[in-house]
JSON list of C-alpha atoms in Angstrom, two decimals:
[
{"chain": "A", "resi": 18, "resn": "MET", "atom": "CA", "xyz": [-9.68, 15.93, 3.62]},
{"chain": "A", "resi": 19, "resn": "THR", "atom": "CA", "xyz": [-8.18, 12.58, 4.79]},
{"chain": "A", "resi": 20, "resn": "ILE", "atom": "CA", "xyz": [-10.09, 9.22, 4.92]},
{"chain": "A", "resi": 21, "resn": "LYS", "atom": "CA", "xyz": [-11.06, 8.01, 8.22]},
{"chain": "A", "resi": 22, "resn": "THR", "atom": "CA", "xyz": [-11.54, 5.06, 9.86]},
{"chain": "A", "resi": 23, "resn": "GLY", "atom": "CA", "xyz": [-15.61, 3.71, 8.87]},
{"chain": "A", "resi": 24, "resn": "GLU", "atom": "CA", "xyz": [-15.44, 5.19, 5.73]},
{"chain": "A", "resi": 25, "resn": "LYS", "atom": "CA", "xyz": [-15.66, 3.60, 2.70]},
{"chain": "A", "resi": 26, "resn": "LEU", "atom": "CA", "xyz": [-12.88, 3.94, -0.32]},
{"chain": "A", "resi": 27, "resn": "PRO", "atom": "CA", "xyz": [-13.48, 6.13, -3.14]},
{"chain": "A", "resi": 28, "resn": "GLN", "atom": "CA", "xyz": [-13.63, 4.45, -6.25]},
{"chain": "A", "resi": 29, "resn": "ALA", "atom": "CA", "xyz": [-10.30, 4.88, -8.24]},
{"chain": "A", "resi": 30, "resn": "SER", "atom": "CA", "xyz": [-8.29, 2.67, -10.17]},
{"chain": "A", "resi": 31, "resn": "PHE", "atom": "CA", "xyz": [-4.91, 1.31, -10.00]},
{"chain": "A", "resi": 32, "resn": "MET", "atom": "CA", "xyz": [-2.81, -0.32, -12.81]},
{"chain": "A", "resi": 33, "resn": "THR", "atom": "CA", "xyz": [-1.47, -3.67, -12.28]},
{"chain": "A", "resi": 34, "resn": "PHE", "atom": "CA", "xyz": [0.33, -6.88, -13.89]},
{"chain": "A", "resi": 35, "resn": "GLY", "atom": "CA", "xyz": [-2.13, -9.75, -15.14]},
{"chain": "A", "resi": 36, "resn": "GLU", "atom": "CA", "xyz": [-1.25, -12.25, -16.81]},
{"chain": "A", "resi": 37, "resn": "GLU", "atom": "CA", "xyz": [-0.84, -10.79, -20.13]},
{"chain": "A", "resi": 38, "resn": "GLY", "atom": "CA", "xyz": [0.60, -7.48, -18.95]},
{"chain": "A", "resi": 39, "resn": "PRO", "atom": "CA", "xyz": [-0.20, -4.68, -17.83]},
{"chain": "A", "resi": 40, "resn": "ALA", "atom": "CA", "xyz": [-4.05, -3.81, -16.17]},
{"chain": "A", "resi": 41, "resn": "PRO", "atom": "CA", "xyz": [-6.30, -2.18, -14.52]},
{"chain": "A", "resi": 42, "resn": "LYS", "atom": "CA", "xyz": [-7.59, -3.05, -11.24]},
{"chain": "A", "resi": 43, "resn": "THR", "atom": "CA", "xyz": [-10.46, -1.13, -9.58]},
{"chain": "A", "resi": 44, "resn": "THR", "atom": "CA", "xyz": [-10.59, -0.52, -5.93]},
{"chain": "A", "resi": 45, "resn": "ASP", "atom": "CA", "xyz": [-13.83, -2.86, -6.44]},
{"chain": "A", "resi": 46, "resn": "GLU", "atom": "CA", "xyz": [-11.76, -5.81, -7.81]},
{"chain": "A", "resi": 47, "resn": "VAL", "atom": "CA", "xyz": [-8.88, -5.29, -5.21]},
{"chain": "A", "resi": 48, "resn": "PHE", "atom": "CA", "xyz": [-11.51, -4.48, -1.84]},
{"chain": "A", "resi": 49, "resn": "ALA", "atom": "CA", "xyz": [-14.74, -6.05, -2.45]},
{"chain": "A", "resi": 50, "resn": "GLY", "atom": "CA", "xyz": [-15.11, -8.94, -0.16]},
{"chain": "A", "resi": 51, "resn": "LYS", "atom": "CA", "xyz": [-11.91, -9.08, 1.35]},
{"chain": "A", "resi": 52, "resn": "ARG", "atom": "CA", "xyz": [-9.68, -7.80, 3.97]},
{"chain": "A", "resi": 53, "resn": "VAL", "atom": "CA", "xyz": [-6.53, -6.40, 2.75]},
{"chain": "A", "resi": 54, "resn": "ALA", "atom": "CA", "xyz": [-3.37, -5.00, 4.67]},
{"chain": "A", "resi": 55, "resn": "LEU", "atom": "CA", "xyz": [-2.66, -2.11, 2.19]},
{"chain": "A", "resi": 56, "resn": "PHE", "atom": "CA", "xyz": [0.83, 0.39, 2.40]},
{"chain": "A", "resi": 57, "resn": "ALA", "atom": "CA", "xyz": [1.98, 2.97, 0.38]},
{"chain": "A", "resi": 58, "resn": "VAL", "atom": "CA", "xyz": [5.16, 4.45, 0.13]},
{"chain": "A", "resi": 59, "resn": "PRO", "atom": "CA", "xyz": [6.59, 7.92, -1.16]},
{"chain": "A", "resi": 60, "resn": "GLY", "atom": "CA", "xyz": [8.83, 5.88, -4.05]},
{"chain": "A", "resi": 61, "resn": "ALA", "atom": "CA", "xyz": [9.85, 2.24, -5.08]},
{"chain": "A", "resi": 62, "resn": "PHE", "atom": "CA", "xyz": [13.31, 2.01, -4.66]},
{"chain": "A", "resi": 63, "resn": "THR", "atom": "CA", "xyz": [13.83, 4.87, -2.19]},
{"chain": "A", "resi": 64, "resn": "PRO", "atom": "CA", "xyz": [16.10, 3.97, 1.06]},
{"chain": "A", "resi": 65, "resn": "THR", "atom": "CA", "xyz": [13.26, 3.50, 3.69]},
{"chain": "A", "resi": 66, "resn": "CYS", "atom": "CA", "xyz": [10.38, 1.98, 1.26]},
{"chain": "A", "resi": 67, "resn": "SER", "atom": "CA", "xyz": [13.06, -0.72, -0.04]},
{"chain": "A", "resi": 68, "resn": "ALA", "atom": "CA", "xyz": [15.25, -1.58, 3.40]},
{"chain": "A", "resi": 69, "resn": "LYS", "atom": "CA", "xyz": [12.54, -1.80, 5.58]},
{"chain": "A", "resi": 70, "resn": "HIS", "atom": "CA", "xyz": [8.32, -1.02, 4.32]},
{"chain": "A", "resi": 71, "resn": "LEU", "atom": "CA", "xyz": [7.95, -3.72, 1.36]},
{"chain": "A", "resi": 72, "resn": "PRO", "atom": "CA", "xyz": [10.91, -6.41, 3.11]},
{"chain": "A", "resi": 73, "resn": "GLY", "atom": "CA", "xyz": [9.05, -5.85, 6.49]},
{"chain": "A", "resi": 74, "resn": "PHE", "atom": "CA", "xyz": [5.20, -7.01, 4.69]},
{"chain": "A", "resi": 75, "resn": "VAL", "atom": "CA", "xyz": [7.23, -9.59, 2.51]},
{"chain": "A", "resi": 76, "resn": "GLN", "atom": "CA", "xyz": [8.71, -10.96, 5.65]},
{"chain": "A", "resi": 77, "resn": "LYS", "atom": "CA", "xyz": [5.32, -10.98, 7.79]},
{"chain": "A", "resi": 78, "resn": "ALA", "atom": "CA", "xyz": [3.29, -12.16, 5.14]},
{"chain": "A", "resi": 79, "resn": "GLU", "atom": "CA", "xyz": [2.29, -15.11, 6.61]},
{"chain": "A", "resi": 80, "resn": "GLU", "atom": "CA", "xyz": [1.45, -13.28, 10.02]},
{"chain": "A", "resi": 81, "resn": "LEU", "atom": "CA", "xyz": [-0.55, -10.83, 8.45]},
{"chain": "A", "resi": 82, "resn": "LYS", "atom": "CA", "xyz": [-2.34, -13.85, 6.59]},
{"chain": "A", "resi": 83, "resn": "SER", "atom": "CA", "xyz": [-3.06, -15.83, 10.10]},
{"chain": "A", "resi": 84, "resn": "ALA", "atom": "CA", "xyz": [-4.44, -12.86, 11.17]},
{"chain": "A", "resi": 85, "resn": "GLY", "atom": "CA", "xyz": [-7.18, -12.75, 8.90]},
{"chain": "A", "resi": 86, "resn": "ILE", "atom": "CA", "xyz": [-6.02, -10.74, 6.15]},
{"chain": "A", "resi": 87, "resn": "ASP", "atom": "CA", "xyz": [-6.49, -11.85, 2.83]},
{"chain": "A", "resi": 88, "resn": "THR", "atom": "CA", "xyz": [-4.69, -9.83, 0.32]},
{"chain": "A", "resi": 89, "resn": "ILE", "atom": "CA", "xyz": [-1.88, -7.50, 1.03]},
{"chain": "A", "resi": 90, "resn": "ALA", "atom": "CA", "xyz": [-0.89, -4.33, -1.45]},
{"chain": "A", "resi": 91, "resn": "CYS", "atom": "CA", "xyz": [1.62, -1.85, -2.06]},
{"chain": "A", "resi": 92, "resn": "THR", "atom": "CA", "xyz": [0.35, 1.29, -3.12]},
{"chain": "A", "resi": 93, "resn": "SER", "atom": "CA", "xyz": [2.70, 4.20, -4.79]},
{"chain": "A", "resi": 94, "resn": "VAL", "atom": "CA", "xyz": [2.81, 7.02, -7.01]},
{"chain": "A", "resi": 95, "resn": "ASN", "atom": "CA", "xyz": [5.20, 5.17, -9.55]},
{"chain": "A", "resi": 96, "resn": "ASP", "atom": "CA", "xyz": [4.08, 4.21, -13.00]},
{"chain": "A", "resi": 97, "resn": "ILE", "atom": "CA", "xyz": [3.27, 0.11, -13.29]},
{"chain": "A", "resi": 98, "resn": "PHE", "atom": "CA", "xyz": [7.00, -0.81, -14.84]},
{"chain": "A", "resi": 99, "resn": "VAL", "atom": "CA", "xyz": [8.41, 1.03, -11.88]},
{"chain": "A", "resi": 100, "resn": "MET", "atom": "CA", "xyz": [6.39, -1.20, -9.23]},
{"chain": "A", "resi": 101, "resn": "GLY", "atom": "CA", "xyz": [7.14, -4.36, -11.10]},
{"chain": "A", "resi": 102, "resn": "ALA", "atom": "CA", "xyz": [10.29, -4.25, -11.79]},
{"chain": "A", "resi": 103, "resn": "TRP", "atom": "CA", "xyz": [11.00, -2.94, -8.04]},
{"chain": "A", "resi": 104, "resn": "GLY", "atom": "CA", "xyz": [8.29, -6.11, -6.71]},
{"chain": "A", "resi": 105, "resn": "GLU", "atom": "CA", "xyz": [11.32, -8.31, -9.08]},
{"chain": "A", "resi": 106, "resn": "GLN", "atom": "CA", "xyz": [13.78, -6.54, -7.28]},
{"chain": "A", "resi": 107, "resn": "GLN", "atom": "CA", "xyz": [12.54, -7.06, -3.98]},
{"chain": "A", "resi": 108, "resn": "GLU", "atom": "CA", "xyz": [11.22, -11.09, -4.68]},
{"chain": "A", "resi": 109, "resn": "ILE", "atom": "CA", "xyz": [7.87, -10.36, -3.19]},
{"chain": "A", "resi": 110, "resn": "GLY", "atom": "CA", "xyz": [6.60, -13.17, -5.45]},
{"chain": "A", "resi": 111, "resn": "GLU", "atom": "CA", "xyz": [2.63, -14.13, -5.17]},
{"chain": "A", "resi": 112, "resn": "ASP", "atom": "CA", "xyz": [2.91, -12.47, -1.41]},
{"chain": "A", "resi": 113, "resn": "ILE", "atom": "CA", "xyz": [2.27, -8.60, -1.90]},
{"chain": "A", "resi": 114, "resn": "GLN", "atom": "CA", "xyz": [-0.41, -7.03, -4.68]},
{"chain": "A", "resi": 115, "resn": "MET", "atom": "CA", "xyz": [1.59, -4.55, -6.92]},
{"chain": "A", "resi": 116, "resn": "LEU", "atom": "CA", "xyz": [-0.58, -1.44, -7.04]},
{"chain": "A", "resi": 117, "resn": "ALA", "atom": "CA", "xyz": [0.55, 1.43, -9.30]},
{"chain": "A", "resi": 118, "resn": "ASP", "atom": "CA", "xyz": [-1.25, 5.17, -8.29]},
{"chain": "A", "resi": 119, "resn": "GLY", "atom": "CA", "xyz": [0.89, 6.39, -11.37]},
{"chain": "A", "resi": 120, "resn": "ASN", "atom": "CA", "xyz": [-0.53, 9.77, -11.70]},
{"chain": "A", "resi": 121, "resn": "GLY", "atom": "CA", "xyz": [-1.61, 9.76, -7.61]},
{"chain": "A", "resi": 122, "resn": "ASP", "atom": "CA", "xyz": [-5.33, 10.12, -8.22]},
{"chain": "A", "resi": 123, "resn": "PHE", "atom": "CA", "xyz": [-6.18, 7.26, -5.18]},
{"chain": "A", "resi": 124, "resn": "ALA", "atom": "CA", "xyz": [-3.89, 8.83, -2.84]},
{"chain": "A", "resi": 125, "resn": "LYS", "atom": "CA", "xyz": [-5.21, 12.92, -3.95]},
{"chain": "A", "resi": 126, "resn": "ASP", "atom": "CA", "xyz": [-9.26, 11.31, -3.32]},
{"chain": "A", "resi": 127, "resn": "ILE", "atom": "CA", "xyz": [-8.05, 9.99, 0.29]},
{"chain": "A", "resi": 128, "resn": "GLY", "atom": "CA", "xyz": [-6.81, 12.83, 1.01]},
{"chain": "A", "resi": 129, "resn": "LEU", "atom": "CA", "xyz": [-2.95, 11.07, 1.78]},
{"chain": "A", "resi": 130, "resn": "THR", "atom": "CA", "xyz": [-0.59, 12.86, -0.75]},
{"chain": "A", "resi": 131, "resn": "MET", "atom": "CA", "xyz": [2.63, 14.98, -0.05]},
{"chain": "A", "resi": 132, "resn": "ASP", "atom": "CA", "xyz": [4.81, 17.55, -1.72]},
{"chain": "A", "resi": 133, "resn": "GLY", "atom": "CA", "xyz": [8.19, 15.59, -2.88]},
{"chain": "A", "resi": 134, "resn": "SER", "atom": "CA", "xyz": [9.27, 18.52, -4.94]},
{"chain": "A", "resi": 135, "resn": "GLY", "atom": "CA", "xyz": [12.26, 19.70, -2.90]},
{"chain": "A", "resi": 136, "resn": "PHE", "atom": "CA", "xyz": [13.84, 16.19, -3.69]},
{"chain": "A", "resi": 137, "resn": "GLY", "atom": "CA", "xyz": [12.50, 16.02, -7.40]},
{"chain": "A", "resi": 138, "resn": "MET", "atom": "CA", "xyz": [9.86, 13.72, -6.62]},
{"chain": "A", "resi": 139, "resn": "GLY", "atom": "CA", "xyz": [6.49, 16.08, -7.01]},
{"chain": "A", "resi": 140, "resn": "LEU", "atom": "CA", "xyz": [3.43, 15.13, -5.40]},
{"chain": "A", "resi": 141, "resn": "ARG", "atom": "CA", "xyz": [3.53, 11.60, -3.99]},
{"chain": "A", "resi": 142, "resn": "SER", "atom": "CA", "xyz": [2.12, 9.40, -1.53]},
{"chain": "A", "resi": 143, "resn": "GLN", "atom": "CA", "xyz": [2.29, 10.25, 1.70]},
{"chain": "A", "resi": 144, "resn": "ARG", "atom": "CA", "xyz": [3.50, 6.90, 4.19]},
{"chain": "A", "resi": 145, "resn": "TYR", "atom": "CA", "xyz": [0.75, 5.03, 5.31]},
{"chain": "A", "resi": 146, "resn": "ALA", "atom": "CA", "xyz": [-1.07, 1.41, 6.15]},
{"chain": "A", "resi": 147, "resn": "MET", "atom": "CA", "xyz": [-4.30, 0.17, 6.46]},
{"chain": "A", "resi": 148, "resn": "VAL", "atom": "CA", "xyz": [-6.70, -2.39, 6.99]},
{"chain": "A", "resi": 149, "resn": "VAL", "atom": "CA", "xyz": [-9.36, -2.58, 4.85]},
{"chain": "A", "resi": 150, "resn": "ASN", "atom": "CA", "xyz": [-12.36, -4.92, 5.15]},
{"chain": "A", "resi": 151, "resn": "ASP", "atom": "CA", "xyz": [-14.59, -4.84, 2.27]},
{"chain": "A", "resi": 152, "resn": "GLY", "atom": "CA", "xyz": [-13.43, -1.73, 1.40]},
{"chain": "A", "resi": 153, "resn": "VAL", "atom": "CA", "xyz": [-13.80, 0.35, 4.56]},
{"chain": "A", "resi": 154, "resn": "VAL", "atom": "CA", "xyz": [-11.08, 1.39, 6.45]},
{"chain": "A", "resi": 155, "resn": "GLU", "atom": "CA", "xyz": [-10.91, -0.64, 9.55]},
{"chain": "A", "resi": 156, "resn": "HIS", "atom": "CA", "xyz": [-7.49, 0.14, 10.67]},
{"chain": "A", "resi": 157, "resn": "LEU", "atom": "CA", "xyz": [-5.27, 3.39, 9.72]},
{"chain": "A", "resi": 158, "resn": "PHE", "atom": "CA", "xyz": [-1.73, 3.96, 10.28]},
{"chain": "A", "resi": 159, "resn": "VAL", "atom": "CA", "xyz": [-0.59, 7.53, 9.18]},
{"chain": "A", "resi": 160, "resn": "GLU", "atom": "CA", "xyz": [3.38, 8.27, 9.65]},
{"chain": "A", "resi": 161, "resn": "GLY", "atom": "CA", "xyz": [4.31, 11.50, 10.57]},
{"chain": "A", "resi": 162, "resn": "PRO", "atom": "CA", "xyz": [7.15, 13.23, 8.07]},
{"chain": "A", "resi": 163, "resn": "GLY", "atom": "CA", "xyz": [10.44, 11.10, 7.90]},
{"chain": "A", "resi": 164, "resn": "GLU", "atom": "CA", "xyz": [9.01, 9.30, 9.74]},
{"chain": "A", "resi": 165, "resn": "PHE", "atom": "CA", "xyz": [8.48, 5.45, 9.88]},
{"chain": "A", "resi": 166, "resn": "LYS", "atom": "CA", "xyz": [6.65, 3.29, 13.18]},
{"chain": "A", "resi": 167, "resn": "VAL", "atom": "CA", "xyz": [2.77, 3.07, 12.52]},
{"chain": "A", "resi": 168, "resn": "SER", "atom": "CA", "xyz": [2.87, 2.14, 8.73]},
{"chain": "A", "resi": 169, "resn": "SER", "atom": "CA", "xyz": [5.36, -0.88, 9.33]},
{"chain": "A", "resi": 170, "resn": "ALA", "atom": "CA", "xyz": [4.22, -4.93, 9.24]},
{"chain": "A", "resi": 171, "resn": "GLU", "atom": "CA", "xyz": [4.60, -5.08, 12.60]},
{"chain": "A", "resi": 172, "resn": "HIS", "atom": "CA", "xyz": [3.17, -2.47, 14.11]},
{"chain": "A", "resi": 173, "resn": "MET", "atom": "CA", "xyz": [-0.02, -3.72, 12.00]},
{"chain": "A", "resi": 174, "resn": "LEU", "atom": "CA", "xyz": [0.29, -7.51, 13.30]},
{"chain": "A", "resi": 175, "resn": "GLU", "atom": "CA", "xyz": [-0.39, -6.13, 16.66]},
{"chain": "A", "resi": 176, "resn": "ALA", "atom": "CA", "xyz": [-3.18, -3.74, 15.93]},
{"chain": "A", "resi": 177, "resn": "LEU", "atom": "CA", "xyz": [-4.82, -6.97, 14.37]},
{"chain": "A", "resi": 178, "resn": "LYS", "atom": "CA", "xyz": [-3.86, -8.83, 17.54]},
{"chain": "A", "resi": 179, "resn": "GLY", "atom": "CA", "xyz": [-4.85, -6.27, 20.29]}
]
Protein backbone atom coordinates (compact mmCIF):
# COMPACT_ATOMS: atom_id res chain seq x y z
CA MET A 1 0.00 0.00 0.00
CA THR A 2 1.44 3.36 -1.04
CA ILE A 3 1.77 6.06 1.61
CA LYS A 4 -0.64 8.96 1.22
CA THR A 5 -0.79 12.64 2.07
CA GLY A 6 -1.64 13.08 5.75
CA GLU A 7 -0.03 9.79 6.83
CA LYS A 8 2.95 9.49 9.18
CA LEU A 9 6.16 8.00 7.81
CA PRO A 10 6.93 4.52 9.15
CA GLN A 11 9.89 3.93 11.44
CA ALA A 12 12.94 3.16 9.33
CA SER A 13 16.68 3.55 9.40
CA PHE A 14 18.93 5.10 6.77
CA MET A 15 22.71 5.14 6.58
CA THR A 16 24.34 8.55 6.44
CA PHE A 17 27.83 9.95 6.71
CA GLY A 18 28.51 11.48 10.11
CA GLU A 19 31.59 13.04 11.65
CA GLU A 20 33.08 9.60 12.27
CA GLY A 21 31.99 7.90 9.05
CA PRO A 22 28.90 5.86 8.19
CA ALA A 23 26.17 5.99 10.83
CA PRO A 24 22.51 5.00 11.00
CA LYS A 25 19.84 7.69 11.26
CA THR A 26 16.19 6.97 12.06
CA THR A 27 13.17 8.58 10.44
CA ASP A 28 12.61 10.43 13.73
CA GLU A 29 16.13 11.88 13.59
CA VAL A 30 15.61 13.05 10.01
CA PHE A 31 11.99 14.26 10.12
CA ALA A 32 10.84 15.00 13.69
CA GLY A 33 10.18 18.68 14.29
CA LYS A 34 11.27 19.67 10.78
CA ARG A 35 9.77 20.34 7.39
CA VAL A 36 11.76 18.18 5.00
CA ALA A 37 11.87 18.09 1.21
CA LEU A 38 12.59 14.42 0.49
CA PHE A 39 13.19 13.15 -3.00
CA ALA A 40 13.97 9.63 -4.14
CA VAL A 41 15.82 8.42 -7.18
CA PRO A 42 16.03 4.92 -8.68
CA GLY A 43 19.82 5.01 -8.54
CA ALA A 44 22.81 7.19 -7.83
CA PHE A 45 24.87 8.00 -10.92
CA THR A 46 22.00 7.07 -13.26
CA PRO A 47 21.39 9.49 -16.17
CA THR A 48 18.24 11.42 -15.19
CA CYS A 49 19.13 11.33 -11.51
CA SER A 50 22.59 12.82 -12.13
CA ALA A 51 21.72 15.22 -14.95
CA LYS A 52 18.43 16.64 -13.63
CA HIS A 53 16.97 15.37 -10.37
CA LEU A 54 19.76 15.90 -7.81
CA PRO A 55 21.20 19.00 -9.53
CA GLY A 56 17.75 20.62 -9.53
CA PHE A 57 17.50 20.33 -5.75
CA VAL A 58 21.05 21.65 -5.33
CA GLN A 59 20.26 24.64 -7.56
CA LYS A 60 16.94 25.36 -5.81
CA ALA A 61 18.13 24.71 -2.23
CA GLU A 62 17.98 28.36 -1.13
CA GLU A 63 14.55 28.88 -2.69
CA LEU A 64 13.23 25.75 -0.97
CA LYS A 65 14.56 26.93 2.36
CA SER A 66 12.99 30.36 1.78
CA ALA A 67 9.69 28.53 1.15
CA GLY A 68 9.80 26.94 4.61
CA ILE A 69 11.91 23.82 4.09
CA ASP A 70 14.36 23.07 6.93
CA THR A 71 16.15 20.10 5.38
CA ILE A 72 16.52 18.71 1.85
CA ALA A 73 17.20 14.97 1.68
CA CYS A 74 17.81 12.51 -1.12
CA THR A 75 17.21 8.78 -0.74
CA SER A 76 18.02 5.86 -2.99
CA VAL A 77 18.37 2.10 -2.75
CA ASN A 78 22.15 2.36 -2.79
CA ASP A 79 24.77 1.88 -0.10
CA ILE A 80 26.12 4.87 1.81
CA PHE A 81 29.49 4.77 0.02
CA VAL A 82 27.82 5.11 -3.38
CA MET A 83 25.56 7.88 -2.05
CA GLY A 84 28.55 9.66 -0.53
CA ALA A 85 30.60 9.44 -3.74
CA TRP A 86 27.64 10.64 -5.79
CA GLY A 87 27.10 13.59 -3.45
CA GLU A 88 30.77 14.55 -3.76
CA GLN A 89 30.70 14.23 -7.54
CA GLN A 90 27.55 16.40 -7.66
CA GLU A 91 29.08 18.94 -5.24
CA ILE A 92 26.05 18.97 -2.92
CA GLY A 93 27.99 20.50 -0.03
CA GLU A 94 25.80 20.99 3.04
CA ASP A 95 22.62 21.57 1.02
CA ILE A 96 21.45 17.97 0.63
CA GLN A 97 21.44 15.15 3.19
CA MET A 98 22.12 11.80 1.50
CA LEU A 99 20.04 8.95 2.98
CA ALA A 100 21.10 5.48 1.86
CA ASP A 101 18.24 2.98 1.87
CA GLY A 102 20.64 0.15 1.05
CA ASN A 103 18.22 -2.75 1.47
CA GLY A 104 15.21 -0.82 0.18
CA ASP A 105 13.37 -1.16 3.51
CA PHE A 106 12.09 2.44 3.54
CA ALA A 107 10.98 2.24 -0.10
CA LYS A 108 9.11 -1.02 0.68
CA ASP A 109 7.56 0.35 3.87
CA ILE A 110 6.07 3.34 2.07
CA GLY A 111 4.98 1.24 -0.93
CA LEU A 112 7.12 3.07 -3.49
CA THR A 113 9.34 0.37 -4.97
CA MET A 114 9.92 -0.54 -8.59
CA ASP A 115 11.44 -3.58 -10.22
CA GLY A 116 14.58 -2.56 -12.11
CA SER A 117 15.62 -6.16 -12.82
CA GLY A 118 15.32 -5.60 -16.56
CA PHE A 119 18.22 -3.17 -16.24
CA GLY A 120 20.17 -5.32 -13.76
CA MET A 121 19.22 -3.03 -10.87
CA GLY A 122 16.88 -5.27 -8.85
CA LEU A 123 14.35 -3.74 -6.46
CA ARG A 124 14.67 0.05 -6.34
CA SER A 125 12.78 3.11 -5.20
CA GLN A 126 10.38 4.78 -7.56
CA ARG A 127 11.18 8.36 -8.48
CA TYR A 128 9.19 10.67 -6.21
CA ALA A 129 9.36 13.75 -4.03
CA MET A 130 7.49 14.62 -0.87
CA VAL A 131 7.27 17.37 1.69
CA VAL A 132 7.25 15.87 5.18
CA ASN A 133 6.19 18.06 8.09
CA ASP A 134 7.18 16.63 11.50
CA GLY A 135 7.06 13.09 10.10
CA VAL A 136 3.72 13.50 8.30
CA VAL A 137 3.44 13.59 4.49
CA GLU A 138 2.22 17.05 3.49
CA HIS A 139 2.71 16.76 -0.30
CA LEU A 140 3.48 13.64 -2.38
CA PHE A 141 4.57 13.66 -6.02
CA VAL A 142 5.10 10.21 -7.58
CA GLU A 143 6.39 9.94 -11.13
CA GLY A 144 4.96 7.63 -13.76
CA PRO A 145 7.35 5.01 -15.20
CA GLY A 146 10.22 6.67 -17.05
CA GLU A 147 9.01 10.20 -16.29
CA PHE A 148 10.64 13.19 -14.63
CA LYS A 149 8.10 15.96 -14.07
CA VAL A 150 6.33 16.09 -10.72
CA SER A 151 9.28 15.09 -8.52
CA SER A 152 11.47 18.02 -9.60
CA ALA A 153 12.55 20.82 -7.28
CA GLU A 154 10.70 23.28 -9.52
CA HIS A 155 7.42 21.39 -9.18
CA MET A 156 7.85 21.18 -5.41
CA LEU A 157 8.47 24.92 -5.22
CA GLU A 158 5.27 25.59 -7.18
CA ALA A 159 3.31 23.43 -4.72
CA LEU A 160 4.88 25.19 -1.72
CA LYS A 161 4.08 28.62 -3.12
CA GLY A 162 0.58 27.74 -4.32
